[in-house]
């Protein structure tokens, strides 16, 4: 028989006074089952394993006992005489979200079990099941409950202040984003962040996490475009030792590592179609099955994803599953380019100047008026990332004082953005560049033609084109954004 670890009952509400006999006892497992014979069997098995058990035969009685005992684990039959078991489960989870509910259903009601998992159940048991399976499910639920990090309430922002100090910007566009983050962070809804490269999509995801009830849990970021496709499944879902060549030890994967917190999937549109199918299944069931494993396990993860591509265009091209898109695109947040954020560039630059100066042990006093004016009119094709690079260069190569034009990098001041009325170079009418189509063009125009043709040849995938051209994907993203400006 499976060894059962008993819950300590150290968290929760209405805890008995310290020093009392009740304070040291674990909370009972709540069993809600309307069939008397099954009540007796389940209760006997649990008691033999050392568990205290509270029993209820109806939904009304079950909710009453739930409020009395505040259990960490609930065993819930979905077929109750007075109410739908799913509705009861949702009421209990609203009262105490950290409760782990194991639903019990008949063999012909698998769809109900899957629906329960989507609604927040920890696990399900399909009748008939043996004693070992029954106690194993209870043990897993108890261990998961004890291992979960203590919750802390989300911070309560006052007025329109930014949701996090690292996520700067007081422009009207950013004020709308701060408001959306504060509203969405309290829910479990999936958030889909879009925007150009360098606009701060990961900082946005981190702000969602830090403002949510999951702030005490882990924040795990995974760049789907920077990992080889044949290793991506292992990175997301993990693997067991020996499951493939090079798997010398068990690896939990990002989804399991984010249990109790937030999983951030960057460049989601670069994910391979086969893995998109597995991600959709994970979103529907919250079950993780590492490569080579025989049994899945439940995790409690909030998904935030991001892309610098147009996700709907990726769907139309057949590169991204339509059903996965609609499953992920629940709360969209679009990060505006820095050129559309007014005075935010000065705020970001001055904050970066202060931070980098402290790191380098130097003293700077801010930006002079000419530099501020240049920063405001510059198109910043690399967005916030480019600002940080410019300021880091200034701090490293200068001793301090007020930042003036002469301190700025030569590459920044010597290559101003082209006039807005200058049209971009036209591309050849053929699918790929030809020598005749390149003769007479500037080197910059040829570079753009070759890069765009390579991306098109690889179905719009920037990471694949980058591998072909032997450059990093971020280089291509920055160049494409510069061509748009």
XYZ file of C-alpha atoms in Angstrom:
485
model
C 0.000 0.000 0.000
C 1.207 3.489 -0.762
C 2.736 5.295 2.202
C 0.618 8.362 2.949
C 2.190 11.570 4.134
C -0.124 13.401 6.475
C -0.906 17.062 5.990
C 0.421 19.408 8.668
C -2.540 21.781 8.459
C -0.226 24.701 9.002
C -2.024 27.175 6.749
C -5.563 28.381 6.314
C -8.370 30.159 8.096
C -9.876 29.928 11.579
C -6.892 27.972 12.932
C -7.337 26.696 16.512
C -5.421 28.455 19.244
C -1.769 27.549 19.626
C -1.102 24.979 22.308
C -4.490 23.289 21.992
C -4.690 19.610 21.074
C -6.662 20.558 17.946
C -3.915 22.924 16.723
C -1.432 20.075 16.267
C -3.837 17.785 14.398
C -4.027 17.668 10.607
C -7.199 18.864 8.966
C -9.573 16.096 7.939
C -10.087 15.067 4.353
C -13.602 15.968 3.273
C -15.430 13.145 1.472
C -18.621 14.137 -0.377
C -20.357 10.956 -1.588
C -24.095 10.215 -1.610
C -23.925 6.391 -1.698
C -23.755 5.066 1.916
C -21.871 1.872 0.992
C -19.191 3.818 -0.881
C -18.990 6.328 1.964
C -18.194 3.468 4.312
C -15.572 1.905 1.990
C -13.769 5.172 1.229
C -13.799 6.254 4.851
C -12.421 2.903 6.036
C -9.538 2.979 3.536
C -8.615 6.551 4.448
C -8.806 5.871 8.190
C -6.598 2.784 7.811
C -3.983 5.012 6.133
C -4.048 7.405 9.102
C -6.327 10.129 7.777
C -9.108 11.902 9.626
C -12.224 12.031 7.459
C -15.284 14.303 7.430
C -18.205 12.902 5.433
C -21.150 14.520 3.654
C -23.887 12.933 1.528
C -25.250 15.975 -0.310
C -23.889 19.155 -1.865
C -25.544 21.323 0.784
C -24.095 19.252 3.611
C -20.733 19.150 1.843
C -20.512 22.942 1.573
C -21.453 23.248 5.246
C -18.761 20.757 6.312
C -16.268 22.519 4.031
C -16.828 25.807 5.863
C -16.492 24.031 9.219
C -13.357 21.985 8.554
C -11.523 24.033 5.882
C -9.938 20.895 4.412
C -6.768 20.870 2.334
C -8.060 17.926 0.269
C -11.623 17.170 -0.879
C -12.885 13.938 -2.463
C -15.950 14.898 -4.484
C -18.396 12.674 -6.352
C -19.681 14.667 -9.326
C -23.121 13.009 -9.269
C -24.914 14.384 -6.202
C -28.681 14.286 -5.585
C -29.231 17.978 -4.886
C -26.710 19.808 -7.059
C -24.123 19.513 -9.823
C -20.757 18.548 -8.333
C -18.876 20.954 -10.618
C -20.864 23.907 -9.306
C -20.128 22.825 -5.735
C -16.401 22.523 -6.513
C -16.309 26.045 -7.904
C -17.997 27.393 -4.761
C -15.406 25.654 -2.594
C -12.492 26.931 -4.672
C -13.853 30.469 -4.490
C -13.912 30.202 -0.693
C -10.486 28.567 -0.462
C -8.564 28.510 -3.778
C -5.655 26.519 -2.322
C -7.837 23.445 -1.720
C -6.988 20.387 -3.840
C -10.161 18.703 -5.101
C -10.112 15.105 -6.359
C -13.245 14.438 -8.390
C -14.776 10.966 -8.630
C -16.810 10.019 -11.665
C -18.308 6.966 -13.344
C -16.630 5.242 -16.266
C -18.980 6.818 -18.830
C -18.356 10.404 -17.670
C -14.774 11.096 -18.733
C -15.858 14.355 -20.362
C -17.150 15.505 -16.991
C -13.795 14.700 -15.441
C -11.938 16.699 -18.097
C -14.345 19.594 -17.563
C -13.607 19.434 -13.845
C -9.849 19.580 -14.487
C -10.326 22.681 -16.598
C -12.383 24.218 -13.789
C -9.600 23.703 -11.235
C -9.747 20.103 -9.953
C -6.409 18.668 -8.848
C -7.036 15.128 -10.138
C -9.851 12.740 -11.055
C -10.647 9.090 -10.317
C -12.794 6.975 -12.610
C -14.855 4.223 -10.974
C -13.970 1.488 -10.376
C -10.475 2.119 -8.957
C -8.307 0.110 -6.583
C -7.146 1.043 -3.114
C -3.603 1.874 -4.188
C -4.804 4.281 -6.905
C -7.201 5.879 -4.415
C -4.597 6.438 -1.700
C -1.990 7.517 -4.257
C -4.275 10.299 -5.487
C -4.878 11.481 -1.915
C -1.162 11.394 -1.147
C -0.301 13.405 -4.263
C -2.933 16.007 -3.432
C -1.648 16.295 0.148
C 1.983 16.624 -0.943
C 1.112 19.189 -3.620
C -0.776 21.217 -1.048
C 2.129 21.182 1.428
C 4.750 21.997 -1.229
C 2.838 24.963 -2.616
C 4.438 28.309 -1.701
C 2.562 30.457 0.766
C 0.273 32.911 -0.958
C 0.615 36.592 -0.478
C -2.093 39.060 -1.385
C -1.544 41.094 -4.538
C -0.335 44.641 -3.959
C -3.045 47.267 -4.063
C -1.864 50.069 -6.367
C -3.060 53.563 -5.667
C -4.273 55.668 -8.551
C -2.682 55.364 -11.987
C 0.831 54.517 -10.749
C 2.811 51.936 -12.723
C 2.354 48.360 -11.586
C 6.073 47.817 -11.091
C 9.091 50.078 -10.817
C 10.978 48.244 -13.575
C 8.114 48.690 -16.028
C 8.534 52.417 -16.698
C 6.355 54.815 -18.634
C 3.817 57.468 -17.682
C 2.498 58.203 -21.174
C -1.204 57.763 -21.929
C -0.453 54.589 -23.881
C 1.402 53.054 -20.931
C -1.238 54.199 -18.446
C -3.774 52.099 -20.361
C -1.438 49.093 -20.205
C -0.859 49.521 -16.455
C -4.619 49.600 -15.923
C -5.153 46.472 -18.025
C -2.408 44.619 -16.141
C -3.912 45.504 -12.754
C -7.308 44.270 -13.907
C -6.149 41.070 -15.623
C -3.523 40.020 -13.075
C -6.141 39.012 -10.501
C -7.624 36.380 -12.814
C -6.308 33.080 -14.200
C -6.960 34.202 -17.792
C -4.192 33.636 -20.334
C -2.526 36.872 -21.458
C -1.192 37.341 -24.985
C 1.349 40.166 -25.367
C 2.218 41.527 -28.802
C 4.616 44.235 -29.904
C 7.828 44.992 -31.740
C 11.129 43.545 -30.595
C 12.549 45.427 -27.620
C 9.283 47.009 -26.441
C 9.373 45.240 -23.052
C 7.081 42.254 -23.526
C 8.877 40.172 -20.904
C 8.770 43.078 -18.435
C 5.028 43.269 -19.109
C 4.688 39.544 -18.362
C 6.708 39.955 -15.166
C 4.474 42.882 -14.142
C 1.423 40.632 -14.576
C 3.052 38.000 -12.359
C 4.192 40.473 -9.675
C 0.723 42.044 -9.457
C -1.099 38.706 -9.224
C -1.859 36.357 -6.310
C 0.929 34.170 -7.748
C 3.643 36.732 -6.993
C 5.209 34.468 -4.337
C 5.487 31.620 -6.853
C 8.061 31.144 -9.639
C 8.198 33.135 -12.871
C 9.631 30.914 -15.610
C 10.455 32.465 -19.005
C 11.088 30.355 -22.104
C 12.010 31.751 -25.538
C 10.423 29.389 -28.068
C 12.454 30.922 -30.908
C 15.858 30.465 -29.264
C 15.608 26.701 -28.581
C 16.093 24.088 -31.325
C 12.724 22.571 -32.237
C 13.866 19.034 -31.411
C 14.644 20.110 -27.842
C 11.682 22.419 -27.284
C 9.282 19.718 -26.053
C 11.813 18.636 -23.431
C 12.344 22.262 -22.374
C 8.608 22.840 -21.923
C 7.424 19.500 -20.514
C 10.654 17.889 -19.302
C 11.983 14.390 -19.869
C 12.945 11.274 -17.953
C 16.397 9.761 -17.896
C 17.147 7.668 -20.975
C 14.145 8.918 -22.982
C 16.465 10.034 -25.800
C 20.163 10.310 -26.564
C 21.711 12.776 -24.143
C 18.945 12.491 -21.508
C 21.344 11.506 -18.709
C 19.023 12.613 -15.877
C 15.396 13.493 -15.216
C 14.497 17.082 -16.079
C 11.238 18.685 -14.867
C 10.720 21.168 -17.727
C 9.472 24.756 -17.624
C 5.781 23.883 -17.091
C 6.533 21.854 -13.961
C 9.098 24.412 -12.728
C 6.395 27.117 -12.944
C 3.932 25.145 -10.751
C 2.214 27.641 -8.447
C 3.412 30.567 -10.538
C 3.588 31.884 -14.107
C 4.984 30.365 -17.311
C 6.003 32.971 -19.898
C 6.304 31.643 -23.463
C 8.078 34.227 -25.607
C 8.068 34.040 -29.443
C 5.126 31.635 -29.191
C 4.500 31.778 -32.954
C 7.861 30.055 -33.547
C 6.673 26.880 -31.813
C 6.617 23.744 -33.993
C 3.136 22.485 -35.005
C 3.554 19.153 -33.173
C 4.375 20.941 -29.934
C 1.461 23.354 -30.448
C -0.844 20.320 -30.247
C 0.710 19.240 -26.938
C 0.547 22.774 -25.571
C -3.171 22.928 -26.415
C -3.741 19.659 -24.550
C -1.788 21.034 -21.583
C -3.908 24.196 -21.530
C -7.082 22.102 -21.552
C -6.080 19.641 -18.824
C -3.197 21.264 -16.857
C -1.518 17.855 -17.069
C 2.232 17.584 -17.781
C 3.750 14.423 -19.241
C 7.552 14.569 -19.649
C 9.132 12.949 -22.699
C 9.462 9.234 -21.922
C 7.152 9.309 -18.885
C 4.226 6.896 -18.622
C 1.962 8.996 -16.369
C 1.115 12.705 -16.443
C 0.817 14.916 -13.383
C -1.245 17.987 -12.623
C 0.360 21.424 -12.308
C -1.113 24.792 -11.431
C 0.319 27.304 -13.899
C -0.795 30.642 -15.314
C 0.219 31.127 -18.966
C 1.451 34.418 -20.410
C 2.755 34.373 -23.988
C 4.215 36.914 -26.388
C 5.207 37.415 -30.008
C 6.594 40.214 -32.184
C 4.734 38.773 -35.184
C 1.110 39.222 -36.153
C -0.455 36.066 -34.623
C -3.519 36.180 -36.858
C -1.279 36.352 -39.913
C 0.571 33.290 -38.587
C -2.795 31.524 -38.311
C -3.752 32.488 -41.874
C -0.417 31.193 -43.173
C -0.963 27.886 -41.381
C 2.055 28.374 -39.083
C -0.009 28.624 -35.895
C -3.029 26.529 -34.885
C -6.278 28.479 -34.939
C -7.717 26.640 -31.919
C -4.526 27.331 -29.926
C -4.674 30.997 -30.930
C -8.221 31.371 -29.583
C -7.277 29.431 -26.434
C -4.354 31.777 -25.746
C -5.722 35.093 -27.031
C -7.984 35.758 -24.028
C -6.579 39.036 -22.681
C -4.506 40.762 -25.404
C -1.970 43.427 -24.421
C -0.183 45.310 -27.202
C 3.084 46.982 -26.237
C 3.389 50.215 -28.248
C 6.716 51.091 -29.926
C 8.810 53.616 -28.063
C 8.377 56.204 -30.827
C 4.647 56.334 -29.946
C 5.192 56.828 -26.206
C 6.083 60.517 -26.094
C 8.280 61.505 -23.143
C 8.641 57.918 -21.884
C 11.999 57.675 -23.660
C 13.438 60.377 -21.360
C 12.032 58.664 -18.276
C 13.527 55.322 -19.346
C 16.885 56.824 -20.311
C 17.282 58.724 -17.026
C 16.323 55.684 -14.952
C 18.837 53.574 -16.893
C 21.492 56.266 -16.480
C 21.037 56.235 -12.713
C 21.138 52.422 -12.486
C 24.132 51.913 -14.796
C 26.077 54.737 -13.131
C 25.575 53.080 -9.734
C 26.745 49.743 -11.159
C 29.888 51.315 -12.663
C 30.646 53.559 -9.675
C 30.269 56.799 -11.636
C 28.229 59.968 -11.132
C 25.987 61.343 -13.867
C 23.522 64.205 -13.473
C 21.048 63.556 -16.292
C 20.621 64.415 -19.983
C 21.188 67.871 -21.422
C 18.444 69.587 -23.447
C 19.966 68.762 -26.850
C 20.194 65.050 -26.017
C 16.605 65.036 -24.768
C 15.411 66.651 -27.976
C 17.313 64.098 -30.071
C 15.916 61.213 -28.017
C 12.349 62.478 -28.453
C 12.564 62.688 -32.271
C 14.622 59.538 -32.832
C 12.554 56.585 -34.165
C 14.274 54.016 -31.887
C 13.898 50.964 -34.150
C 15.291 48.809 -31.324
C 12.832 50.350 -28.847
C 13.649 50.187 -25.112
C 16.476 47.716 -25.668
C 18.221 50.232 -27.932
C 17.856 53.010 -25.335
C 19.487 50.805 -22.710
C 22.362 49.966 -25.044
C 22.987 53.658 -25.822
C 22.947 54.654 -22.143
C 25.172 51.727 -21.142
C 27.687 52.848 -23.787
C 27.620 56.407 -22.413
C 28.225 55.294 -18.825
C 31.031 52.859 -19.681
C 32.977 55.235 -21.939
C 32.573 58.496 -19.977
C 33.566 59.545 -16.466
C 30.342 61.304 -15.490
C 28.580 64.652 -15.471
C 25.719 65.782 -17.687
C 25.194 63.589 -20.771
C 25.888 65.659 -23.892
C 25.796 64.950 -27.615
C 29.532 64.268 -27.771
C 29.107 61.380 -25.281
C 26.611 59.501 -27.471
C 27.874 56.551 -29.540
C 29.131 57.493 -33.012
C 26.897 54.886 -34.618
C 23.890 56.574 -33.009
C 24.658 60.187 -34.025
C 26.299 59.498 -37.419
C 23.392 57.471 -38.824
C 20.180 59.409 -38.311
C 16.923 57.827 -39.393
C 15.944 58.402 -43.049
C 13.348 61.055 -43.850
C 9.793 59.782 -43.472
C 8.939 60.618 -47.107
C 11.746 58.419 -48.495
C 10.099 55.229 -49.794
C 11.676 51.864 -48.931
C 13.524 50.103 -51.730
C 11.242 48.101 -53.962
C 11.710 44.339 -54.013
C 12.133 42.263 -57.150
C 8.921 40.809 -58.482
C 10.332 37.267 -58.372
C 10.099 35.183 -55.198
C 13.880 35.306 -54.695
C 16.499 37.915 -55.592
C 18.355 37.550 -58.891
C 21.661 39.109 -59.888
C 19.944 41.363 -62.445
C 17.543 42.498 -59.740
C 20.420 43.504 -57.463
C 22.664 45.368 -59.902
C 22.418 49.111 -59.418
C 21.146 48.931 -55.848
C 22.909 50.088 -52.679
C 24.437 47.563 -50.296
C 21.728 48.391 -47.698
C 18.983 47.708 -50.255
C 20.580 44.412 -51.254
C 20.789 43.368 -47.603
C 17.070 44.047 -47.115
C 16.136 42.148 -50.282
C 18.202 39.091 -49.323
C 16.933 39.008 -45.720
C 13.263 39.342 -46.690
C 13.605 36.710 -49.412
C 15.269 34.288 -46.967
C 12.523 34.797 -44.403
C 9.870 34.221 -47.078
C 11.669 31.065 -48.234
C 11.401 29.707 -44.679
C 7.674 30.347 -44.374
C 8.009 33.627 -42.497
C 10.136 32.125 -39.699
C 12.739 34.655 -38.591
C 14.697 32.154 -36.404
C 15.041 29.729 -39.343
C 16.161 32.527 -41.661
C 18.644 33.682 -39.012
C 20.184 30.222 -38.879
C 20.507 30.210 -42.666
C 22.148 33.669 -42.650
C 24.302 32.832 -39.598
C 23.054 35.753 -37.495
C 20.942 35.949 -34.354
C 17.141 36.279 -34.730
C 17.252 39.533 -32.743
C 19.480 41.034 -35.455
C 16.867 40.338 -38.120
C 14.036 41.605 -35.922
C 15.878 44.893 -35.317
C 16.643 45.355 -39.005
C 13.020 44.712 -40.020
C 11.719 47.170 -37.448
C 14.232 49.778 -38.682
C 12.957 49.341 -42.251
C 9.390 50.017 -41.104
C 10.280 53.297 -39.425
